mmCIF file of C-alpha atoms in Angstrom:
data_model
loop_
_atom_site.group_PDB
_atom_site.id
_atom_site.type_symbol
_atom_site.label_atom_id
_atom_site.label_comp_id
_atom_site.label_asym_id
_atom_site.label_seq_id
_atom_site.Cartn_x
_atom_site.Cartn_y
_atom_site.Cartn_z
ATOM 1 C CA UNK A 65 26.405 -3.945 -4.392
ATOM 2 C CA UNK A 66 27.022 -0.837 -2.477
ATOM 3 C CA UNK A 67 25.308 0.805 0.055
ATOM 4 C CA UNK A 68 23.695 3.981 -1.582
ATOM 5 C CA UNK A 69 21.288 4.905 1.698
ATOM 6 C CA UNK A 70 20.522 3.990 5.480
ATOM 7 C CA UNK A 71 18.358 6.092 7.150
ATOM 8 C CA UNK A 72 15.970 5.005 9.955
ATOM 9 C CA UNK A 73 12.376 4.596 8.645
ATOM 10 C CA UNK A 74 9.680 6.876 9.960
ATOM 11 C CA UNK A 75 7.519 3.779 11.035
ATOM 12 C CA UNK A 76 7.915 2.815 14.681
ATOM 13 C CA UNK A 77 6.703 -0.951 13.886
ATOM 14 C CA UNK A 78 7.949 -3.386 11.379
ATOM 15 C CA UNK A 79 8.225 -2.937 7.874
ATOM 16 C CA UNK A 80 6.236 -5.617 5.623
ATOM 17 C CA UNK A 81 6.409 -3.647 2.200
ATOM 18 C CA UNK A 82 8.434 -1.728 0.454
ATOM 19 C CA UNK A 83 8.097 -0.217 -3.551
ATOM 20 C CA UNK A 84 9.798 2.412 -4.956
ATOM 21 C CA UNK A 85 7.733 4.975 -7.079
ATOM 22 C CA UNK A 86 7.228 4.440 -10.583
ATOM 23 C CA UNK A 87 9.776 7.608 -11.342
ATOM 24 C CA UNK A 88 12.251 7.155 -8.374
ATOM 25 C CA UNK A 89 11.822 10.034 -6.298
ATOM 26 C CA UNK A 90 10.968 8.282 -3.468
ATOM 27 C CA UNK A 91 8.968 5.159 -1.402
ATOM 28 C CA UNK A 92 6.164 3.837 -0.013
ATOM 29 C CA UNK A 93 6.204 1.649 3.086
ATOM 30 C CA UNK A 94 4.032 -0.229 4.504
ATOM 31 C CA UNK A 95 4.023 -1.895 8.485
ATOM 32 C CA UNK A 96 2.603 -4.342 10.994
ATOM 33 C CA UNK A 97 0.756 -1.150 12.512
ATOM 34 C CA UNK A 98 -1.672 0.021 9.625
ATOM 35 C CA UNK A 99 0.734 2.897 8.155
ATOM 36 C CA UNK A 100 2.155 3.817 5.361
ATOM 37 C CA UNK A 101 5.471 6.408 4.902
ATOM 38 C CA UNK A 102 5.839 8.367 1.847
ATOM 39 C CA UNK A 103 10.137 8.571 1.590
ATOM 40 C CA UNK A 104 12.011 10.981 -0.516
ATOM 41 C CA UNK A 105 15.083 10.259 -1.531
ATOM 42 C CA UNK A 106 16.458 13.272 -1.266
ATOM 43 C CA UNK A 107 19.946 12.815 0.290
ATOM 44 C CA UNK A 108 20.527 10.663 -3.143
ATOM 45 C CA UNK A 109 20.109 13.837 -4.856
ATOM 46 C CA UNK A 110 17.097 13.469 -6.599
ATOM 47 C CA UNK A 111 14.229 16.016 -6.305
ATOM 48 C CA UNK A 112 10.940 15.488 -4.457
ATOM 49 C CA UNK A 113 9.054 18.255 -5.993
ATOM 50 C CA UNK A 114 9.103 19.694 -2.556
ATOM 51 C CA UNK A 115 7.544 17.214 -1.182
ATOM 52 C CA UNK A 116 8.262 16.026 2.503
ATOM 53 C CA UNK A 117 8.169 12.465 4.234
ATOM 54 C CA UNK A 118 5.050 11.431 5.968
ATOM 55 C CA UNK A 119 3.161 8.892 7.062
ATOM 56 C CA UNK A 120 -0.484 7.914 7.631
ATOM 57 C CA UNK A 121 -2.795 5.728 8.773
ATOM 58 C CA UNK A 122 -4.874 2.662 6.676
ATOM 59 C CA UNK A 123 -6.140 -0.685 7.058
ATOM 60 C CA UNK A 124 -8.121 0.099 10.144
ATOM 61 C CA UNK A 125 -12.114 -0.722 11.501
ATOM 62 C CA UNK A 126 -12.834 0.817 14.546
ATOM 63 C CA UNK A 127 -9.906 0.352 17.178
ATOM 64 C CA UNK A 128 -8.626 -2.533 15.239
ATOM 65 C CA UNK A 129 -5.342 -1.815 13.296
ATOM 66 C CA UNK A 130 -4.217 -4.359 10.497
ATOM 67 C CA UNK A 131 -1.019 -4.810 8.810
ATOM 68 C CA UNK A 132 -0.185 -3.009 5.496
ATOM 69 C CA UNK A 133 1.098 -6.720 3.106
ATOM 70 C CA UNK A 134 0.975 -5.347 -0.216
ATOM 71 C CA UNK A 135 1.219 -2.114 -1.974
ATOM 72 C CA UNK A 136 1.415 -1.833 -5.793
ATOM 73 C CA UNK A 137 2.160 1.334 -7.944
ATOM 74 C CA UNK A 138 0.030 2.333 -11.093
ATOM 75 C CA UNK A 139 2.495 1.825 -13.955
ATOM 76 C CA UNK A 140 0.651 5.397 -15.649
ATOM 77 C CA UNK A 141 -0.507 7.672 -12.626
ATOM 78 C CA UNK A 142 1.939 6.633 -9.664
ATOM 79 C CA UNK A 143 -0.658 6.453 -7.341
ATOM 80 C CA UNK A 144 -0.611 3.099 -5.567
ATOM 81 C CA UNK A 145 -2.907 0.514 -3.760
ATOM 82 C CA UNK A 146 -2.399 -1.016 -0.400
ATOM 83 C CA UNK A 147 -3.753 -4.408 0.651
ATOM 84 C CA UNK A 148 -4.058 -5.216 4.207
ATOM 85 C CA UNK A 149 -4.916 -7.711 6.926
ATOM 86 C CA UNK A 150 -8.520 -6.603 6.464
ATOM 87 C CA UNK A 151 -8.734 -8.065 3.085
ATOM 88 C CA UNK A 152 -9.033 -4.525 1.745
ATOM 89 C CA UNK A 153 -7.633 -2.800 -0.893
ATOM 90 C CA UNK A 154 -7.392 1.149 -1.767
ATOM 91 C CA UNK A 155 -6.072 3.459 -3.816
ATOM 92 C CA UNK A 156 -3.957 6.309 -2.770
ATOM 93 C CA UNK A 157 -2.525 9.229 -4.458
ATOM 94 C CA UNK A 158 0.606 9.433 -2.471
ATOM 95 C CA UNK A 159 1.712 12.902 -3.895
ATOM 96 C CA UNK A 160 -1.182 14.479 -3.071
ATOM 97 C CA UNK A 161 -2.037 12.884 0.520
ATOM 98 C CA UNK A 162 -5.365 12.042 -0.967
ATOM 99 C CA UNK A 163 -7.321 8.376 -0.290
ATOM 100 C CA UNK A 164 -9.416 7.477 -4.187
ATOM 101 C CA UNK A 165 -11.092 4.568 -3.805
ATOM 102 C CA UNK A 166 -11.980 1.044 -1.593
ATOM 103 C CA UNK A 167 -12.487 -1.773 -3.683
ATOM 104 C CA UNK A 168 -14.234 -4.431 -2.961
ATOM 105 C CA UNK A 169 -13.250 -6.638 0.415
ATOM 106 C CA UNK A 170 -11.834 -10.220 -0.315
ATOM 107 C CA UNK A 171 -12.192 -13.120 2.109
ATOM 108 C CA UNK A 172 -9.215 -12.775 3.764
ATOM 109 C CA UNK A 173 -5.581 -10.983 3.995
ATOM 110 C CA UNK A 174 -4.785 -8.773 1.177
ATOM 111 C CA UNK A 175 -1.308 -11.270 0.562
ATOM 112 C CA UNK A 176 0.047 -9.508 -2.399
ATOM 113 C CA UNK A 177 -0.576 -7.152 -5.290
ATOM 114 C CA UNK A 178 0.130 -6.210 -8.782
ATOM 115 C CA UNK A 179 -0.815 -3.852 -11.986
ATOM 116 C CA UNK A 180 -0.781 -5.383 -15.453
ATOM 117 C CA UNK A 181 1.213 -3.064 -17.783
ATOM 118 C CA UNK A 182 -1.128 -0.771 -18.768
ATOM 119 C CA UNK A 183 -2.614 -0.208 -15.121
ATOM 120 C CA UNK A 184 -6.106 -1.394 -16.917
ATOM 121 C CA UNK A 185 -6.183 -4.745 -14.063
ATOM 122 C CA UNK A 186 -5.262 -5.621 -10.662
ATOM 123 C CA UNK A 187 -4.360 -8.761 -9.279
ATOM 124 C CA UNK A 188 -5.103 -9.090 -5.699
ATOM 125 C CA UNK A 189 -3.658 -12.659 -3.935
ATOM 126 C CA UNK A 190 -6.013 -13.009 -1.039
ATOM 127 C CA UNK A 191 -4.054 -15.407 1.418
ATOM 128 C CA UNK A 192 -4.078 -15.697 5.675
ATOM 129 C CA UNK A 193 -1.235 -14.189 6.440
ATOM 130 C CA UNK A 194 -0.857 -16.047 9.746
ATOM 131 C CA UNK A 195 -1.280 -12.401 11.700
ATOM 132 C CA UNK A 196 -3.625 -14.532 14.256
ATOM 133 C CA UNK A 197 -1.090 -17.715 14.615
ATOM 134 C CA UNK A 198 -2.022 -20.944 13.419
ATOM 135 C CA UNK A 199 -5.698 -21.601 12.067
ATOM 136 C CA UNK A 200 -6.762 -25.606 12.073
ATOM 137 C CA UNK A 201 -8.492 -26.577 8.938
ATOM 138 C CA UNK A 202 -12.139 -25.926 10.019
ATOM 139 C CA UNK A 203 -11.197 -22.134 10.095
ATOM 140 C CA UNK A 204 -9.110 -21.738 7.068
ATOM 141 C CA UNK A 205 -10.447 -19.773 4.232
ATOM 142 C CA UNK A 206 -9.224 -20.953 0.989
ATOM 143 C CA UNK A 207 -6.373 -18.799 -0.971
ATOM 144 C CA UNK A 208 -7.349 -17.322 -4.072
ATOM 145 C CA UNK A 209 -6.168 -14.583 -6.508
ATOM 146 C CA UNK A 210 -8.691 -12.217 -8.290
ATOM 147 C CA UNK A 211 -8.084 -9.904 -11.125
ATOM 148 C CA UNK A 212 -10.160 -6.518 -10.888
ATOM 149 C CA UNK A 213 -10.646 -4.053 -14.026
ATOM 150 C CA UNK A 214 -9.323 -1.075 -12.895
ATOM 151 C CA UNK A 215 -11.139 2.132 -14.027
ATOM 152 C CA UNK A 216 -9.234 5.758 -14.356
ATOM 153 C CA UNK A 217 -11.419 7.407 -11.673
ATOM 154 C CA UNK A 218 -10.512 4.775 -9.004
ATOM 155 C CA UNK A 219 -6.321 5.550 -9.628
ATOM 156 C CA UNK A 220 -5.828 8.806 -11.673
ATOM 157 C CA UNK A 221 -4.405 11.684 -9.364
ATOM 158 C CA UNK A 222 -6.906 14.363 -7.962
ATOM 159 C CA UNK A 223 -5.859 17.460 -8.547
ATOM 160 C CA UNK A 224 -4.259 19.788 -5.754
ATOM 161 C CA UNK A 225 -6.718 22.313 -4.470
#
């Protein structure tokens, strides 16, 4: 396979995730330090609406800072959510820089993520991600998966003002 692009990501920290948008023009990656990077792709030639890079900031309470694990896109809108370390998960409309909704909090680490094919469910793999070391067996939580209804309000696009 060739090489098509190598750029240096606009995250300072490690890189957990990585998922292109539903209609290619770009990514969304997630790190060890609670951010996520909107990428264009537009050295490959394809257009980003004039849209530029960023990155901001998620998965945090208080001063704490939790790793980004998961993020899935919305196989109808192309917003996307984000699991974390803080066994939350949110919706984002990455286009428009705009935060929708927080579901509900699992257990533990948000471990992985994905939309059926109509974007009407979520599944939502709620794992420890080891992000504190080793836990003995009196302090493990138990890994489970969960599969939310997903409502058009919590992933449709808000509209630019």
């Amino acid at each position: 396979a060739d090489m098509v692009l190598n750029r240096e990501s606009s995250l300072k920290f490690q890189s957990r995730v990585c998922r292109f948008f539903p209609d290619g023009i770009g990514l969304a990656v997630g790190s060890i330090e609670g951010r996520v990077a909107v990428e264009f792709l537009n050295e490959l030639g394809v257009s980003s609406k004039d849209k530029k890079r960023y990155a901001f900031k998620c998965h945090r309470s208080n001063d704490i800072v939790y790793p980004v694990n998961a993020i899935a896109f919305h196989p109808t809108f192309g917003t996307f959510a984000t699991g974390g370390c803080d066994g939350t998960t949110v919706t984002w409309d990455g286009l428009n820089k705009k935060k929708l909704t927080v579901l509900p909090k699992v257990p533990t680490s948000v471990a992985a993520l994905a939309f059926n094919g109509d974007g009407t469910e979520l599944a939502i793999a709620s794992s420890y991600t080891f992000e504190e070391g080793e836990r003995d067996a009196m302090h493990s939580v138990p890994d489970e998966i969960y599969v939310k209804t997903i409502a058009d309000v919590e992933v449709k696009p808000k509209l630019s003002k």
